[in-house]
């Protein structure tokens, strides 16, 4: 069945060549479309994960990246290394503002705690091992538990190969499962990031907009032990030697050229039911936008006179701003579209097709109805708990994680809850360590207070009794009373001290129960309630998985009957997308969008302050037309960014853009505001993504930052 699913996903390729985040193993079946688009490589080479070029593509666990030298140099976006730059910044040494360049290995800085580089080695269909004949008979929590246990067993067997991280991912709403095996490089170091006036030029004003002039690039380096194995940070480690790395294109790109990107797109929602579309755009996104605006204002107010706190929250502010504008852009596009009407009509057509045949009614009808009921239940619970989720202090959540870890650690590893196994401990420790440079009590308290007042105003029946007891929430409490209760909770804990936090990583459950620390006591008090809620979520999750998988099975069969197909939504696994470099006419503002921007636009936008504070050295080079070999003869300037028809989403940030020969031509870093709705509803005519041009990266490194050591390493000289 699952081979059939992949084959079916190919049928739509000819009609919409630019649409689709293709699994590498699917590409030979779209070879004709790839060749017609201009690919000069054999499409079959793209399926070989340990060969060129896929072998050079890596994941950062939220962003994409690629090896660009034989010494483990990794290129990605500036916003993907942003947290590491912020982590290493202080008011006295503000690397965010001024940029960073290591001129030798010794000057490279440890990346933010928990940073990883993942190199995919293999992807295997394990659907029959996850959904066995016995599992197929189960429902609810029993089904969830069985799927988790089977996934853990598959993962454990895979990870017997030391130094690898293995993940079982769901495709087609739980209809299929694939195992990804990745080399996990744990020693990651910051090598180079341009100043914010380059890497974040235009800031949130230009984010998701065109024309764009952001130099969104940065570099890490992967390190391993002297014997070439993955290892934790050590001064004795050496640069990783990748089997493959990208070669720099010697010729610049132009409009109409073939382009492809390999990366790890996070999530798309193109197969969601109409009810899910309505809930998302009528309730979820609007509420997120409102909360995000409040959180941004709160952080700004509480860090206004505290530069160190502002640096600690810089990465979080950037993330909130990015998602805030993304969601608002989607809401604007949705409001001016017929998406819900079309999704509804498509779903009604599917149900009519099912009901037209007795066999199909027997196979699918009950689950189509059931999935709607389960989604309604899930949405109701999301609404109920919306403010609760953000009303919990971060250190309380840290204490809850540490206490759960202590309890799970008492079990054999195979019996531990997913997320608390031995393999997960380094991630948990990194999260605790990261609090040193991303947590400030007054900021956290202000953020919590904003949500707590809204949560406490809910009827008691909609609140969490265990949480109310811990904080001391009662009906009718005013803001002052809530603030006093919150102050008492924070004042009664020593978890704000890094040494105190670290000490709890190795404690036993009895130590937590005996503690007088307020957050630790709260974590213990919440534990049974947390487990009960988790069990209820798994009961619902198991039912949803069963019904949703059958809905997807019906949808695939229906689309196949019409000569069309369904490719899997993005889920953070390796994908390939291809298209062409192209402007757009008309743009969202009714004007023609040219395919390229140049450094002339940087100079035109530069104000000397705020989001448009381009470095003086860069502006001087632009004024002097000190372009060197990076000038485009047609543009008569250095190109900064270009548009393409690639199908990307969050997670693709940092994806290497490659030309027809598989050479590196830039980095994907954004989409345009009116096309990001394609996460839900792909529009071939409107969709454009944005790449930073390799020529701009190299020009800035050569003529502005003088990163000659890295240029030589990449053979760019």
XYZ file of C-alpha atoms in Angstrom:
717
model
C 0.000 0.000 0.000
C 2.739 2.483 0.962
C 4.664 2.077 -2.287
C 1.365 2.785 -3.973
C 1.008 5.976 -1.943
C 4.372 7.234 -3.138
C 3.584 6.325 -6.705
C 0.243 8.099 -6.508
C 1.916 11.230 -5.178
C 3.758 11.533 -8.471
C 0.695 11.824 -10.675
C 0.149 15.509 -9.986
C 3.755 16.475 -10.752
C 3.283 17.004 -14.449
C 0.428 19.431 -13.903
C 2.122 21.408 -11.147
C 5.875 20.943 -11.465
C 6.688 23.731 -8.972
C 4.312 22.405 -6.334
C 5.482 19.684 -4.018
C 8.038 18.982 -1.322
C 9.263 15.703 -2.744
C 10.790 12.869 -0.771
C 14.137 12.031 -2.425
C 13.020 8.500 -3.265
C 10.176 9.941 -5.354
C 12.380 11.950 -7.713
C 13.175 9.293 -10.359
C 9.454 9.177 -11.060
C 9.433 12.920 -11.808
C 12.624 12.687 -13.838
C 10.896 13.949 -16.961
C 9.636 17.066 -15.168
C 13.045 17.700 -13.595
C 14.796 17.433 -16.935
C 12.202 19.612 -18.640
C 12.731 22.227 -15.941
C 16.442 22.250 -16.740
C 18.195 19.840 -14.355
C 21.513 18.677 -15.822
C 22.219 16.052 -13.162
C 20.815 12.544 -13.379
C 17.652 12.749 -11.209
C 18.538 9.352 -9.760
C 21.573 10.893 -8.021
C 19.266 13.032 -5.884
C 17.825 9.907 -4.261
C 21.183 8.756 -2.867
C 21.285 10.299 0.583
C 24.978 9.651 1.198
C 26.099 10.835 -2.234
C 26.322 14.287 -3.832
C 24.405 16.549 -3.445
C 22.086 15.131 -0.751
C 25.086 14.024 1.306
C 26.062 17.676 1.762
C 22.636 18.732 3.091
C 22.088 18.819 6.854
C 19.445 19.732 9.398
C 19.959 21.979 12.408
C 16.767 20.718 14.036
C 14.524 23.591 12.982
C 16.555 25.017 10.115
C 18.306 23.550 7.094
C 21.970 23.947 6.183
C 24.765 22.426 4.087
C 28.449 21.598 4.189
C 30.414 24.020 2.018
C 34.000 22.955 2.687
C 35.984 19.779 3.357
C 36.575 21.013 6.924
C 32.996 20.816 8.140
C 32.038 24.443 7.452
C 28.250 24.757 7.413
C 26.301 27.521 5.674
C 22.824 28.508 6.805
C 20.746 31.618 7.465
C 21.663 34.407 9.861
C 18.373 33.894 11.661
C 19.287 30.223 12.120
C 22.527 31.083 13.953
C 20.879 34.049 15.699
C 20.347 32.240 19.004
C 24.013 31.257 19.108
C 25.116 34.819 18.373
C 22.790 36.082 21.108
C 24.014 33.408 23.521
C 27.585 34.630 23.078
C 26.663 38.322 23.253
C 26.950 40.643 26.235
C 26.388 44.393 26.518
C 30.178 44.756 26.490
C 30.631 42.478 23.452
C 27.482 42.752 21.386
C 28.004 40.226 18.607
C 24.419 40.651 17.429
C 25.016 44.286 16.572
C 28.634 44.047 15.446
C 28.817 40.585 13.897
C 31.351 37.854 14.508
C 34.189 36.363 12.503
C 36.573 33.657 13.685
C 39.800 33.979 11.721
C 40.993 30.549 12.828
C 39.638 27.427 14.504
C 40.735 28.592 17.969
C 38.535 31.704 17.772
C 35.331 29.804 17.002
C 32.720 29.934 19.771
C 30.490 27.159 21.135
C 27.000 27.446 19.670
C 23.973 27.819 21.934
C 23.426 24.818 24.268
C 21.670 21.986 22.490
C 22.800 22.998 19.006
C 23.094 20.031 16.679
C 23.960 19.222 13.083
C 22.111 16.209 11.673
C 23.298 14.418 8.545
C 20.685 12.053 7.101
C 22.096 8.623 6.287
C 18.992 6.616 5.412
C 15.185 6.792 5.200
C 13.270 3.512 5.531
C 9.574 2.638 5.327
C 8.654 1.104 8.709
C 4.877 1.385 8.407
C 4.270 -2.331 8.919
C 6.508 -2.392 11.996
C 4.686 0.554 13.570
C 1.110 -0.349 12.647
C 1.264 -4.109 13.055
C -1.750 -6.345 12.680
C -2.216 -6.240 16.460
C -1.921 -2.451 16.639
C -4.508 -2.090 13.883
C -7.066 -3.703 16.222
C -6.445 -1.187 19.021
C -8.055 2.174 19.708
C -7.546 5.175 21.964
C -4.680 5.257 24.451
C -3.883 1.601 23.870
C -3.244 2.407 20.222
C -1.156 5.484 21.095
C 0.921 3.449 23.545
C 1.475 0.643 21.059
C 2.565 3.039 18.299
C 4.928 4.765 20.731
C 6.373 1.473 21.962
C 6.921 0.155 18.452
C 8.523 3.439 17.433
C 10.818 3.349 20.462
C 11.865 -0.212 19.660
C 12.644 0.692 16.040
C 14.552 3.768 17.191
C 16.545 1.854 19.813
C 17.625 -0.746 17.273
C 18.676 1.976 14.847
C 20.612 3.885 17.491
C 22.766 0.897 18.349
C 24.940 2.487 15.702
C 26.581 4.958 18.095
C 26.556 8.642 17.237
C 23.291 8.511 15.295
C 19.894 9.977 16.006
C 16.957 8.018 14.654
C 13.405 9.266 14.296
C 10.163 7.620 13.241
C 7.977 10.165 11.443
C 4.327 9.985 10.484
C 3.199 10.624 6.898
C -0.315 11.046 5.482
C -1.919 11.627 8.882
C -0.538 8.417 10.379
C -1.182 6.206 7.372
C 2.532 5.635 6.776
C 5.684 5.816 8.918
C 9.319 6.283 7.905
C 12.523 5.902 9.910
C 15.208 8.562 9.411
C 18.738 7.716 10.506
C 20.971 10.741 11.023
C 24.523 11.292 12.158
C 24.183 13.597 15.189
C 27.051 16.064 15.507
C 26.982 17.505 19.019
C 29.962 19.861 18.970
C 28.760 22.842 16.941
C 30.647 26.137 16.849
C 29.849 29.613 15.599
C 32.229 30.700 12.835
C 30.803 33.807 11.208
C 27.716 35.997 11.282
C 27.526 39.432 9.699
C 26.342 42.422 11.764
C 22.597 42.752 12.308
C 22.733 45.637 9.833
C 23.423 43.014 7.153
C 22.002 39.724 8.451
C 18.805 41.309 9.763
C 18.723 44.375 7.505
C 15.139 45.566 7.163
C 14.172 43.739 10.351
C 10.525 43.042 10.900
C 9.489 45.828 8.541
C 10.891 43.978 5.532
C 10.235 40.479 6.864
C 8.099 38.470 4.378
C 8.264 41.425 1.964
C 9.606 42.094 -1.512
C 11.825 43.796 -2.567
C 14.237 42.428 0.047
C 17.829 43.377 0.879
C 18.683 41.100 3.817
C 22.036 39.304 3.948
C 20.505 36.347 5.745
C 23.562 34.086 6.048
C 25.799 32.689 8.754
C 28.264 29.867 9.307
C 28.762 27.068 11.823
C 31.413 24.373 11.929
C 30.903 20.737 12.851
C 33.408 19.134 15.222
C 34.006 15.488 16.144
C 36.510 13.546 18.219
C 39.942 12.803 16.797
C 38.741 9.362 15.730
C 35.992 10.985 13.658
C 33.075 10.125 15.929
C 30.327 12.372 17.264
C 31.307 13.811 20.618
C 30.380 16.491 23.119
C 32.297 19.765 23.055
C 36.003 19.413 23.759
C 38.987 21.605 22.941
C 40.603 18.436 21.608
C 37.901 17.840 18.993
C 38.686 18.396 15.323
C 36.644 19.671 12.356
C 34.392 17.053 10.818
C 35.357 15.923 7.327
C 32.131 15.461 5.323
C 32.007 12.935 2.529
C 30.454 15.605 0.327
C 30.223 19.377 0.335
C 28.735 21.895 -2.050
C 30.841 23.567 -4.695
C 30.320 27.260 -5.330
C 28.795 28.192 -8.665
C 31.274 30.088 -10.832
C 28.555 31.690 -12.917
C 25.849 33.921 -11.522
C 22.181 33.115 -11.935
C 19.597 34.973 -14.011
C 15.841 35.045 -14.366
C 14.467 31.865 -15.911
C 17.256 29.636 -14.596
C 16.486 26.246 -13.062
C 16.713 26.158 -9.272
C 16.207 23.505 -6.638
C 16.514 23.432 -2.866
C 17.166 20.519 -0.555
C 16.147 20.940 3.055
C 13.919 20.024 5.965
C 10.558 21.845 5.688
C 8.728 21.866 8.999
C 5.001 21.605 8.447
C 2.359 22.220 5.827
C -1.381 21.705 6.232
C -2.688 21.167 2.725
C -4.681 18.049 3.610
C -6.557 19.477 6.605
C -10.314 19.167 6.838
C -12.542 22.241 6.371
C -13.315 22.312 10.098
C -9.585 22.516 10.834
C -9.194 25.352 8.353
C -12.063 27.247 9.966
C -10.768 26.729 13.509
C -7.264 27.821 12.558
C -8.219 30.996 10.716
C -11.270 31.976 12.751
C -9.862 31.287 16.222
C -6.312 29.942 16.526
C -4.368 32.420 14.385
C -6.332 35.502 15.520
C -5.717 34.602 19.154
C -2.035 33.965 18.500
C -1.682 37.361 16.802
C -3.312 39.081 19.777
C -1.174 37.237 22.328
C 2.013 37.749 20.329
C 1.451 41.503 20.170
C 0.911 41.589 23.929
C 4.025 39.500 24.593
C 6.179 41.692 22.366
C 4.945 44.789 24.164
C 5.577 43.174 27.551
C 9.130 42.172 26.676
C 9.859 45.617 25.242
C 8.573 47.351 28.372
C 10.432 45.131 30.842
C 13.763 45.182 28.981
C 13.730 48.863 27.984
C 16.349 49.832 30.581
C 18.130 46.481 30.834
C 20.450 45.739 27.905
C 21.441 42.329 29.232
C 17.816 41.210 29.556
C 17.127 42.542 26.060
C 19.961 40.386 24.700
C 18.633 37.356 26.570
C 15.244 37.744 24.897
C 16.504 38.864 21.480
C 16.102 35.437 19.886
C 12.628 34.977 21.389
C 11.555 38.427 20.195
C 12.828 37.655 16.690
C 10.925 34.358 16.681
C 7.682 35.904 17.942
C 7.916 38.761 15.449
C 8.532 36.349 12.598
C 5.554 34.141 13.450
C 3.352 37.137 14.276
C 3.809 38.657 10.838
C 3.464 35.231 9.201
C 0.140 34.527 10.879
C -1.210 38.017 10.210
C -0.197 37.667 6.574
C -2.027 34.353 6.348
C -5.121 35.878 7.949
C -5.099 38.699 5.414
C -4.763 36.264 2.516
C -7.475 34.015 3.937
C -9.897 36.914 4.366
C -9.590 37.718 0.673
C -9.879 34.133 -0.556
C -12.433 31.431 -1.177
C -10.215 28.801 0.453
C -12.736 27.548 3.012
C -15.487 27.340 0.396
C -13.223 25.367 -1.939
C -11.993 23.077 0.845
C -15.589 22.491 1.902
C -16.690 21.709 -1.654
C -13.769 19.321 -2.099
C -14.603 17.557 1.157
C -18.283 17.256 0.251
C -17.265 15.779 -3.114
C -15.119 13.236 -1.283
C -18.039 12.246 0.943
C -20.351 11.958 -2.063
C -17.838 9.676 -3.769
C -17.651 7.507 -0.651
C -21.427 7.294 -0.275
C -21.909 6.405 -3.933
C -20.439 2.929 -3.394
C -21.380 0.389 -0.708
C -17.840 -0.914 -0.377
C -16.449 2.582 0.048
C -19.147 3.432 2.593
C -18.120 0.405 4.606
C -14.420 1.250 4.430
C -14.485 5.002 5.021
C -17.835 6.590 5.969
C -17.708 5.993 9.716
C -14.199 7.385 10.113
C -14.956 10.462 8.004
C -17.762 11.306 10.430
C -15.739 10.270 13.464
C -12.707 12.370 12.604
C -14.884 15.483 12.574
C -16.204 14.692 16.062
C -12.712 14.079 17.414
C -11.354 17.281 15.867
C -14.200 19.226 17.488
C -13.298 17.722 20.861
C -9.621 18.579 20.383
C -10.418 22.154 19.368
C -12.659 22.623 22.400
C -9.845 21.520 24.721
C -7.361 23.815 22.981
C -9.662 26.777 23.601
C -10.158 25.824 27.238
C -6.436 25.529 27.979
C -5.196 28.397 25.803
C -4.266 30.792 28.623
C -3.201 28.024 31.003
C -0.406 26.967 28.662
C 1.280 30.381 28.941
C 0.323 31.100 32.567
C 2.952 28.736 33.939
C 6.330 30.235 34.904
C 9.249 28.885 32.890
C 11.028 27.696 36.008
C 7.886 25.812 37.043
C 7.922 24.078 33.663
C 11.631 23.364 34.156
C 10.865 21.832 37.561
C 8.077 19.713 36.041
C 10.489 18.431 33.372
C 13.159 17.631 35.964
C 10.712 15.801 38.237
C 9.324 13.797 35.332
C 12.888 12.912 34.337
C 13.634 11.735 37.872
C 10.565 9.486 37.846
C 11.216 8.109 34.365
C 14.886 7.483 35.158
C 13.827 4.923 37.735
C 12.471 2.720 34.926
C 14.289 0.589 32.362
C 15.055 2.801 29.385
C 12.699 0.965 27.027
C 9.792 1.630 29.417
C 10.441 5.344 29.811
C 8.147 7.897 28.251
C 9.219 9.185 24.862
C 11.197 12.353 25.491
C 12.689 11.126 28.763
C 14.867 8.259 27.619
C 18.653 8.218 27.968
C 18.891 9.585 24.414
C 16.876 12.645 25.501
C 18.883 13.606 28.591
C 21.450 15.740 26.694
C 18.603 17.766 25.179
C 17.039 18.311 28.607
C 20.384 19.321 30.109
C 20.987 21.734 27.234
C 17.602 23.327 27.823
C 18.428 23.869 31.477
C 21.855 25.279 30.593
C 20.394 27.659 28.017
C 18.351 29.432 30.714
C 21.543 31.234 31.744
C 21.334 33.410 28.629
C 17.634 33.314 27.698
C 15.819 33.815 31.012
C 15.176 36.871 33.162
C 12.827 36.699 36.150
C 11.168 40.088 35.777
C 10.462 39.470 32.079
C 9.127 35.985 32.704
C 6.936 37.174 35.555
C 5.444 39.931 33.420
C 4.694 37.503 30.569
C 3.116 34.994 32.949
C 1.058 37.685 34.649
C -0.436 38.770 31.325
C -1.796 35.257 30.722
C -2.587 34.494 34.360
C -5.109 37.323 34.663
C -6.984 35.995 31.622
C -6.810 32.415 32.850
C -8.049 33.302 36.335
C -11.053 35.090 34.827
C -12.322 31.833 33.307
C -15.096 29.944 35.124
C -13.754 27.469 37.689
C -15.092 24.566 35.605
C -12.789 25.609 32.752
C -9.709 25.993 34.931
C -7.206 23.370 36.109
C -7.916 22.650 39.773
C -4.396 21.374 40.491
C -2.771 24.474 39.015
C -5.202 26.735 40.881
C -4.225 25.063 44.158
C -0.511 25.467 43.465
C -0.754 29.179 42.674
C -3.589 29.917 45.108
C -6.113 31.037 42.514
C -9.694 31.540 43.652
C -12.771 32.895 41.903
C -12.929 36.651 41.771
C -9.264 37.360 42.488
C -8.098 40.745 41.241
C -4.816 41.600 39.576
C -3.131 42.688 42.794
C -3.998 39.411 44.526
C -2.771 37.375 41.580
C 0.447 39.383 41.465
C 1.027 38.756 45.173
C 0.468 35.012 44.728
C 2.850 34.940 41.776
C 5.496 36.955 43.611
C 5.327 34.506 46.508
C 5.821 31.549 44.156
C 8.904 33.063 42.521
C 10.350 34.250 45.844
C 10.092 30.758 47.298
C 12.356 29.165 44.671
C 16.103 29.039 44.147
C 15.828 27.704 40.600
C 16.784 31.128 39.299
C 20.330 30.220 40.286
C 22.081 28.130 37.570
C 23.929 25.953 40.074
C 20.689 25.174 41.907
C 19.004 24.195 38.636
C 21.859 21.962 37.577
C 21.838 20.163 40.926
C 18.324 18.877 40.287
C 19.326 17.045 37.117
C 20.592 14.081 39.123
C 18.113 14.069 42.014
C 15.765 11.210 42.892
C 11.974 11.519 43.218
C 12.292 11.403 47.003
C 14.531 14.473 46.903
C 11.852 16.402 45.022
C 9.166 15.354 47.498
C 11.311 16.480 50.421
C 12.199 19.853 48.918
C 10.881 23.165 50.243
C 11.576 24.970 46.951
C 8.324 26.528 45.732
C 8.659 25.524 42.078
C 9.830 22.015 42.977
C 6.908 21.614 45.390
C 4.539 22.829 42.677
C 5.950 20.333 40.188
C 5.386 17.475 42.640
C 1.852 18.696 43.369
C 1.023 18.884 39.660
C 2.523 15.508 38.745
C -0.555 13.286 39.092
C -2.732 15.840 37.320
C -0.162 16.111 34.521
C -0.174 12.333 34.042
C -3.970 12.248 33.983
C -4.072 14.984 31.336
C -1.411 13.212 29.300
C -3.422 9.986 29.374
C -6.536 11.830 28.191
C -4.561 13.424 25.350
C -3.244 10.016 24.323
C -6.730 8.536 24.384
C -7.891 11.248 22.024
C -4.670 11.024 19.998
C -5.067 7.297 19.423
C -8.622 7.736 18.207
C -7.603 10.618 15.959
C -4.701 8.706 14.446
C -6.933 5.813 13.512
C -9.692 7.962 12.008
C -7.379 10.489 10.336
C -5.280 7.799 8.689
C -8.394 6.281 7.173
C -9.564 9.716 6.028
C -6.229 10.155 4.225
C -6.563 6.673 2.738
C -9.971 7.653 1.382
C -8.662 10.958 0.052
C -5.796 9.293 -1.782
C -8.152 6.737 -3.333
C -10.563 9.498 -4.344
C -7.859 11.662 -5.893
C -6.486 8.631 -7.707
C -9.928 7.963 -9.172
C -9.761 11.459 -10.678
C -6.235 10.963 -12.037
C -4.800 13.223 -9.346
C -2.763 12.566 -6.247
C -1.722 13.575 -2.751
C 1.905 14.073 -1.796
C 2.715 14.048 1.931
C 2.602 17.265 3.905
C 5.931 18.550 5.196
C 7.010 17.019 8.515
C 10.670 18.063 9.053
C 12.055 15.246 6.920
C 14.383 15.723 3.940
C 12.588 17.045 0.857
C 13.476 18.434 -2.562
C 11.659 21.237 -4.361
C 12.431 22.621 -7.811
C 11.328 25.473 -10.036
C 12.815 28.533 -11.686
C 14.073 31.982 -10.781
C 11.199 34.309 -11.606
C 9.716 37.665 -10.763
C 5.984 38.148 -10.585
C 3.500 40.320 -12.393
C 1.529 41.734 -10.770
C 2.768 41.767 -7.197
C 0.557 42.145 -4.149
C 0.648 45.918 -4.565
C -0.316 45.750 -8.240
C 3.218 46.367 -9.477
C 5.653 44.101 -11.268
C 8.085 42.301 -9.015
C 11.527 42.101 -10.554
C 13.372 38.862 -9.905
C 16.466 40.484 -8.337
C 17.372 43.187 -5.858
C 20.837 44.778 -5.685
C 23.064 46.597 -3.221
C 21.755 49.856 -4.638
C 18.593 49.087 -2.680
C 20.613 48.627 0.505
C 22.050 52.125 0.134
C 18.625 53.549 -0.703
C 16.983 52.009 2.374
C 19.817 52.653 4.832
C 18.912 55.194 7.529
C 21.830 54.742 9.898
C 19.651 53.487 12.712
C 17.206 50.813 13.780
C 16.290 48.086 11.332
C 18.039 49.802 8.410
C 21.397 50.442 10.037
C 23.711 49.110 7.320
C 27.402 49.093 8.370
C 29.424 52.120 7.239
C 32.041 49.863 5.654
C 29.360 48.277 3.486
C 27.841 51.587 2.446
C 31.304 52.922 1.607
C 31.962 49.896 -0.622
C 28.607 50.355 -2.361
C 29.221 54.078 -2.907
C 32.671 53.362 -4.334
C 31.209 50.570 -6.501
C 33.840 48.282 -5.048
C 32.112 45.209 -6.445
C 35.036 43.169 -7.734
C 34.106 40.009 -9.567
C 30.692 39.816 -7.911
C 29.026 42.422 -10.114
C 26.238 41.154 -12.342
C 26.846 42.499 -15.875
C 23.140 42.872 -16.618
C 22.275 44.475 -13.287
C 25.538 46.450 -13.172
C 25.606 45.864 -9.426
C 25.921 43.111 -6.850
C 22.652 41.168 -6.558
C 21.380 40.782 -2.993
C 18.359 38.489 -3.275
C 16.158 36.842 -5.877
C 12.707 35.328 -6.199
C 11.968 31.764 -7.267
C 8.974 29.456 -7.589
C 10.212 26.967 -4.994
C 7.681 25.324 -2.680
C 9.105 25.939 0.797
C 7.956 26.597 4.351
C 9.367 27.083 7.849
C 12.266 24.674 8.388
C 13.511 25.325 4.857
C 15.333 28.371 6.221
C 18.986 27.892 5.333
C 18.250 25.427 2.532
C 20.950 25.476 -0.113
C 19.706 26.769 -3.449
C 21.375 24.793 -6.242
C 21.603 25.360 -9.976
C 21.073 22.805 -12.752
C 24.527 21.305 -12.101
C 24.006 21.021 -8.359
C 26.248 23.995 -7.584
C 25.565 26.353 -4.692
C 23.880 29.607 -5.781
C 22.379 30.945 -2.552
C 20.288 30.268 0.548
C 16.504 30.160 0.798
C 15.386 32.303 3.714
C 11.847 33.589 3.307
C 8.615 33.744 1.352
C 6.444 36.675 0.381
C 3.624 37.732 2.675
C 0.804 37.002 0.256
C 2.149 33.571 -0.677
C 2.792 32.024 2.753
C -0.849 30.912 2.753
C 0.525 28.167 0.505
C 1.257 26.238 3.694
C -2.487 25.578 3.598
C -3.472 26.290 0.017
C -0.794 26.205 -2.670
C -1.183 28.874 -5.340
C 1.203 28.298 -8.228
C 0.771 31.750 -9.744
C 1.352 33.672 -6.515
C 3.905 31.568 -4.659
C 7.437 32.969 -4.544
C 10.240 32.299 -2.127
C 13.286 34.488 -1.485
C 16.967 33.506 -1.685
C 20.016 35.502 -0.638
C 22.299 35.450 -3.686
C 25.649 33.692 -3.224
C 27.334 36.627 -4.936
C 26.124 38.966 -2.197
C 27.331 36.598 0.522
C 30.788 36.350 -1.043
C 30.998 40.073 -1.844
C 30.137 41.027 1.718
C 32.615 38.501 3.110
C 35.356 39.758 0.777
C 34.844 43.503 0.525
C 33.209 44.321 3.873
C 34.025 41.747 6.555
C 37.312 40.591 4.994
C 36.612 36.943 5.816
C 39.494 35.865 3.591
C 40.151 32.730 5.612
C 36.646 31.396 4.933
C 36.659 32.426 1.285
C 39.886 30.501 0.807
C 38.444 27.512 2.624
C 35.404 27.482 0.311
C 37.654 27.883 -2.744
C 35.970 31.193 -3.532
C 39.192 33.072 -4.236
